[in-house]
XYZ file of C-alpha atoms in Angstrom:
182
model
C -9.953 -1.795 -18.453
C -13.111 -0.538 -17.524
C -12.320 -1.606 -13.754
C -9.180 0.042 -13.715
C -10.958 3.168 -14.419
C -13.505 2.348 -11.767
C -10.963 2.170 -9.290
C -8.911 5.273 -10.505
C -11.822 7.213 -10.290
C -12.497 5.857 -6.622
C -9.265 6.734 -5.751
C -9.464 10.150 -6.912
C -12.699 10.563 -5.185
C -11.401 9.439 -1.803
C -7.908 11.360 -2.267
C -10.071 14.565 -2.742
C -11.937 14.222 0.318
C -8.262 13.326 2.048
C -7.279 16.809 0.490
C -10.015 18.725 1.319
C -9.979 18.100 5.194
C -9.117 20.977 7.565
C -5.330 21.111 7.312
C -4.652 22.142 11.013
C -6.311 19.173 12.759
C -4.619 16.693 10.531
C -1.434 14.658 10.976
C 1.321 14.781 8.619
C 1.167 13.305 4.922
C 3.035 10.116 5.230
C 4.854 8.783 2.073
C 6.381 5.199 2.305
C 8.035 2.454 0.416
C 7.642 -1.322 1.026
C 9.617 -4.473 0.455
C 7.446 -7.215 0.002
C 6.760 -10.812 -0.081
C 3.508 -12.725 -1.413
C 3.020 -16.216 -1.060
C -0.125 -17.377 -3.632
C -2.387 -20.333 -1.997
C -4.460 -22.460 -4.681
C -4.036 -24.548 -7.899
C -0.969 -22.880 -8.725
C 1.169 -21.743 -5.846
C 3.523 -18.792 -6.271
C 6.108 -16.842 -4.390
C 6.824 -13.380 -5.090
C 9.382 -11.541 -3.333
C 10.749 -7.836 -4.317
C 13.834 -5.949 -2.468
C 14.338 -3.185 -1.476
C 11.161 -1.902 -2.245
C 7.942 -3.306 -4.397
C 5.318 -0.448 -4.059
C 5.062 3.254 -3.010
C 2.592 4.666 -0.853
C 1.163 7.844 0.137
C -1.338 8.403 3.392
C -3.399 11.086 3.621
C -4.622 11.473 7.168
C -8.629 12.067 7.460
C -8.289 12.028 11.156
C -5.613 11.173 13.675
C -6.990 7.599 13.461
C -8.072 6.991 9.926
C -5.866 7.247 6.672
C -6.554 6.884 3.164
C -3.810 5.065 1.409
C -3.393 4.625 -2.253
C -0.663 2.034 -3.524
C 1.143 1.958 -6.688
C 3.833 -0.711 -7.838
C 5.614 -0.894 -11.328
C 7.617 -3.349 -12.950
C 8.549 -3.658 -16.692
C 10.474 -6.499 -18.291
C 11.894 -6.800 -21.897
C 14.034 -9.367 -23.404
C 15.738 -8.993 -26.614
C 13.552 -10.821 -29.119
C 10.481 -10.301 -26.932
C 7.815 -7.634 -26.481
C 8.097 -6.084 -22.924
C 6.117 -6.694 -20.216
C 4.518 -4.234 -17.692
C 3.678 -5.702 -14.379
C 1.101 -3.154 -12.146
C -0.195 -3.248 -8.744
C -2.475 -0.547 -7.596
C -4.302 -0.719 -4.517
C -6.582 1.605 -2.062
C -6.599 1.213 1.768
C -8.150 2.335 4.702
C -5.943 2.544 7.729
C -6.904 2.620 11.051
C -4.557 3.268 13.769
C -5.618 1.542 16.956
C -3.914 4.552 18.778
C -3.369 7.558 17.199
C 0.470 7.566 15.805
C 2.850 10.221 17.048
C 5.820 11.393 14.809
C 8.982 11.880 15.855
C 9.767 16.022 15.389
C 12.811 16.829 17.157
C 11.775 15.985 20.556
C 8.135 17.853 20.498
C 6.701 14.317 21.374
C 7.325 11.081 22.732
C 7.447 8.504 20.189
C 4.662 5.701 20.400
C 4.633 2.724 18.433
C 1.124 2.203 17.274
C -0.902 -0.740 15.838
C -2.988 -0.582 12.847
C -5.723 -2.529 10.425
C -6.006 -1.954 6.960
C -8.339 -3.188 4.884
C -7.733 -3.188 0.811
C -9.239 -3.616 -2.641
C -6.478 -3.859 -5.260
C -5.906 -4.260 -9.180
C -3.067 -6.229 -10.374
C -2.024 -7.883 -13.537
C 0.369 -7.186 -16.820
C 0.091 -5.832 -20.358
C 2.440 -6.559 -23.051
C 2.604 -8.093 -26.466
C -0.592 -9.628 -27.554
C -1.921 -10.327 -23.856
C -3.051 -8.536 -20.826
C -4.457 -9.400 -17.566
C -5.944 -7.700 -14.623
C -7.117 -9.198 -11.439
C -9.533 -7.463 -8.635
C -8.488 -8.533 -5.170
C -9.372 -7.511 -1.533
C -7.982 -8.430 1.800
C -6.828 -6.915 5.154
C -3.804 -6.515 6.999
C -2.567 -5.662 10.603
C 0.787 -4.051 11.552
C 2.767 -1.784 13.501
C 4.334 1.737 12.966
C 7.481 2.172 14.884
C 9.231 5.709 15.246
C 12.708 5.656 14.250
C 14.123 9.103 14.066
C 12.696 12.480 13.040
C 10.054 12.325 10.691
C 10.733 8.497 10.009
C 9.572 5.717 10.929
C 9.414 1.733 10.440
C 6.368 -0.121 9.184
C 5.703 -3.781 9.649
C 2.393 -5.745 8.336
C 1.140 -9.100 7.714
C -1.840 -9.650 5.204
C -4.381 -11.756 3.715
C -6.069 -11.272 0.521
C -8.005 -12.957 -2.211
C -8.067 -12.771 -5.705
C -11.328 -12.954 -7.832
C -9.818 -14.095 -11.170
C -7.497 -16.637 -9.785
C -9.897 -17.871 -6.858
C -6.902 -17.911 -4.809
C -5.820 -16.690 -1.349
C -2.506 -14.473 -0.712
C -0.388 -14.075 2.311
C 1.614 -11.089 2.360
C 4.521 -9.808 4.531
C 5.561 -6.245 4.004
C 8.467 -4.492 5.407
C 8.553 -0.556 4.919
C 10.216 2.933 5.910
C 7.756 5.999 6.106
C 8.736 9.471 5.650
C 6.748 12.342 7.294
C 7.295 16.097 5.879
C 6.632 19.055 7.581
């Protein structure tokens, strides 16, 4: 529980810095959802596929190239006669666009596909009944943002992470849709 509070405090501090930056020079905030496939490697291999969306993200632009990106994914499962289980995935990432990303807004800019790298730190786990478990993980991803329609873009990413609790690597594939409100 203490690690969750530390993570939440760090995310709140970084979000405050992102919001306090001058609004005029910033690209728009990015709201997105991602479908995902995660392959766990180690003594006990695992596969987790979630469609159409496994997580929600908000990208706070710090500059045309840097974005602070908190991510949250929640799921609840309950079967008759058993306690319910809450699964959670909380993550904070620092997305770096290799070229400034251009949002398509009614023809006022030429759409440009932009590659990015995204280091991240996350907490995932479950709570329910008499048990709970939380795992700290770190990783990095590479991907592309592909402009699609006005204020919308596709986002594709491959990443690798490491979970400290179970000492196992993970390979992740994400396919998402981003919205850039004006």
